[in-house]
mmCIF file of C-alpha atoms in Angstrom:
data_model
loop_
_atom_site.group_PDB
_atom_site.id
_atom_site.type_symbol
_atom_site.label_atom_id
_atom_site.label_comp_id
_atom_site.label_asym_id
_atom_site.label_seq_id
_atom_site.Cartn_x
_atom_site.Cartn_y
_atom_site.Cartn_z
ATOM 1 C CA UNK A 217 53.693 49.230 -11.882
ATOM 2 C CA UNK A 218 54.110 47.550 -8.567
ATOM 3 C CA UNK A 219 55.187 43.940 -8.607
ATOM 4 C CA UNK A 220 52.361 41.406 -8.304
ATOM 5 C CA UNK A 221 52.919 38.641 -5.809
ATOM 6 C CA UNK A 222 52.744 35.175 -7.346
ATOM 7 C CA UNK A 223 49.446 33.366 -6.917
ATOM 8 C CA UNK A 224 49.700 29.985 -5.297
ATOM 9 C CA UNK A 225 47.553 27.237 -6.796
ATOM 10 C CA UNK A 226 44.747 26.223 -4.467
ATOM 11 C CA UNK A 227 44.409 22.643 -3.468
ATOM 12 C CA UNK A 228 41.278 20.993 -4.821
ATOM 13 C CA UNK A 229 39.015 19.096 -2.451
ATOM 14 C CA UNK A 230 38.949 15.347 -2.978
ATOM 15 C CA UNK A 231 35.461 14.008 -3.820
ATOM 16 C CA UNK A 232 33.427 12.835 -0.858
ATOM 17 C CA UNK A 233 33.224 9.103 -0.467
ATOM 18 C CA UNK A 234 30.047 9.278 1.630
ATOM 19 C CA UNK A 235 27.837 10.740 -1.124
ATOM 20 C CA UNK A 236 27.300 7.393 -2.852
ATOM 21 C CA UNK A 237 26.572 5.789 0.506
ATOM 22 C CA UNK A 238 23.896 8.428 1.164
ATOM 23 C CA UNK A 239 22.166 7.618 -2.128
ATOM 24 C CA UNK A 240 22.175 3.903 -1.389
ATOM 25 C CA UNK A 241 20.783 4.447 2.117
ATOM 26 C CA UNK A 242 18.067 6.719 0.706
ATOM 27 C CA UNK A 243 17.051 4.105 -1.860
ATOM 28 C CA UNK A 244 16.929 1.403 0.823
ATOM 29 C CA UNK A 245 14.764 3.647 3.017
ATOM 30 C CA UNK A 246 12.321 4.325 0.162
ATOM 31 C CA UNK A 247 12.113 0.608 -0.651
ATOM 32 C CA UNK A 248 11.466 -0.222 3.014
ATOM 33 C CA UNK A 249 8.618 2.315 3.172
ATOM 34 C CA UNK A 250 7.052 0.961 -0.038
ATOM 35 C CA UNK A 251 7.305 -2.635 1.195
ATOM 36 C CA UNK A 252 5.764 -1.735 4.577
ATOM 37 C CA UNK A 253 2.890 0.062 2.826
ATOM 38 C CA UNK A 254 2.279 -2.879 0.502
ATOM 39 C CA UNK A 255 2.233 -5.320 3.425
ATOM 40 C CA UNK A 256 -0.207 -3.082 5.310
ATOM 41 C CA UNK A 257 -2.673 -2.898 2.405
ATOM 42 C CA UNK A 258 -2.297 -6.612 1.707
ATOM 43 C CA UNK A 259 -3.076 -7.475 5.335
ATOM 44 C CA UNK A 260 -6.100 -5.142 5.363
ATOM 45 C CA UNK A 261 -7.491 -6.748 2.213
ATOM 46 C CA UNK A 262 -6.959 -10.240 3.643
ATOM 47 C CA UNK A 263 -8.893 -9.322 6.817
ATOM 48 C CA UNK A 264 -11.989 -7.939 5.076
ATOM 49 C CA UNK A 265 -14.475 -10.713 4.235
ATOM 50 C CA UNK A 266 -15.298 -11.334 0.612
ATOM 51 C CA UNK A 267 -18.828 -10.440 -0.358
ATOM 52 C CA UNK A 268 -21.042 -13.247 -1.601
ATOM 53 C CA UNK A 269 -22.551 -12.380 -4.961
ATOM 54 C CA UNK A 270 -24.824 -15.425 -5.157
ATOM 55 C CA UNK A 271 -28.467 -14.703 -4.296
ATOM 56 C CA UNK A 272 -29.729 -16.549 -1.249
ATOM 57 C CA UNK A 273 -33.326 -16.641 -2.426
ATOM 58 C CA UNK A 274 -35.249 -15.877 -5.568
ATOM 59 C CA UNK A 275 -36.552 -12.357 -5.879
ATOM 60 C CA UNK A 276 -40.294 -11.906 -5.741
ATOM 61 C CA UNK A 277 -41.959 -10.245 -8.721
ATOM 62 C CA UNK A 278 -42.362 -6.545 -8.127
ATOM 63 C CA UNK A 279 -45.510 -4.472 -8.425
ATOM 64 C CA UNK A 280 -45.798 -2.477 -11.644
ATOM 65 C CA UNK A 281 -43.324 0.360 -11.566
ATOM 66 C CA UNK A 282 -43.974 3.956 -12.465
ATOM 67 C CA UNK A 283 -42.402 3.346 -15.876
ATOM 68 C CA UNK A 284 -44.836 0.514 -16.550
ATOM 69 C CA UNK A 285 -47.752 2.761 -15.619
ATOM 70 C CA UNK A 286 -46.527 5.548 -17.919
ATOM 71 C CA UNK A 287 -46.071 3.075 -20.761
ATOM 72 C CA UNK A 288 -49.621 1.755 -20.233
ATOM 73 C CA UNK A 289 -50.979 5.336 -20.372
ATOM 74 C CA UNK A 290 -49.104 6.019 -23.618
ATOM 75 C CA UNK A 291 -50.405 2.819 -25.197
ATOM 76 C CA UNK A 292 -53.965 3.682 -24.135
ATOM 77 C CA UNK A 293 -53.823 7.164 -25.691
ATOM 78 C CA UNK A 294 -55.818 7.431 -28.914
ATOM 79 C CA UNK A 295 -53.518 9.245 -31.350
ATOM 80 C CA UNK A 296 -55.673 8.518 -34.429
ATOM 81 C CA UNK A 297 -58.168 11.251 -33.575
ATOM 82 C CA UNK A 298 -55.561 13.720 -32.344
ATOM 83 C CA UNK A 299 -55.435 15.591 -35.689
ATOM 84 C CA UNK A 300 -59.215 15.951 -35.768
ATOM 85 C CA UNK A 301 -59.203 17.435 -32.267
ATOM 86 C CA UNK A 302 -56.473 19.953 -33.187
ATOM 87 C CA UNK A 303 -58.224 21.022 -36.418
ATOM 88 C CA UNK A 304 -61.555 21.501 -34.622
ATOM 89 C CA UNK A 305 -60.166 24.150 -32.275
#
């Protein structure tokens, strides 16, 4: 067998110091975007006028609705003689 040359140990890379700084800068950027968005929506809501829910005048009584007319027709229907009419046919 031929002689095998000795293998030299490889130097390991030291950990990067900038990786933690990148995470911190990313978090600050995300927080800045969220804060800017919140301020934008807050300013838009402050600009829009609040709607007044109090009535300015009393509502006038309305004409009978279609439901009232249907109910009046049902009440006027004579259901007592309905069986007699069905049996006669």
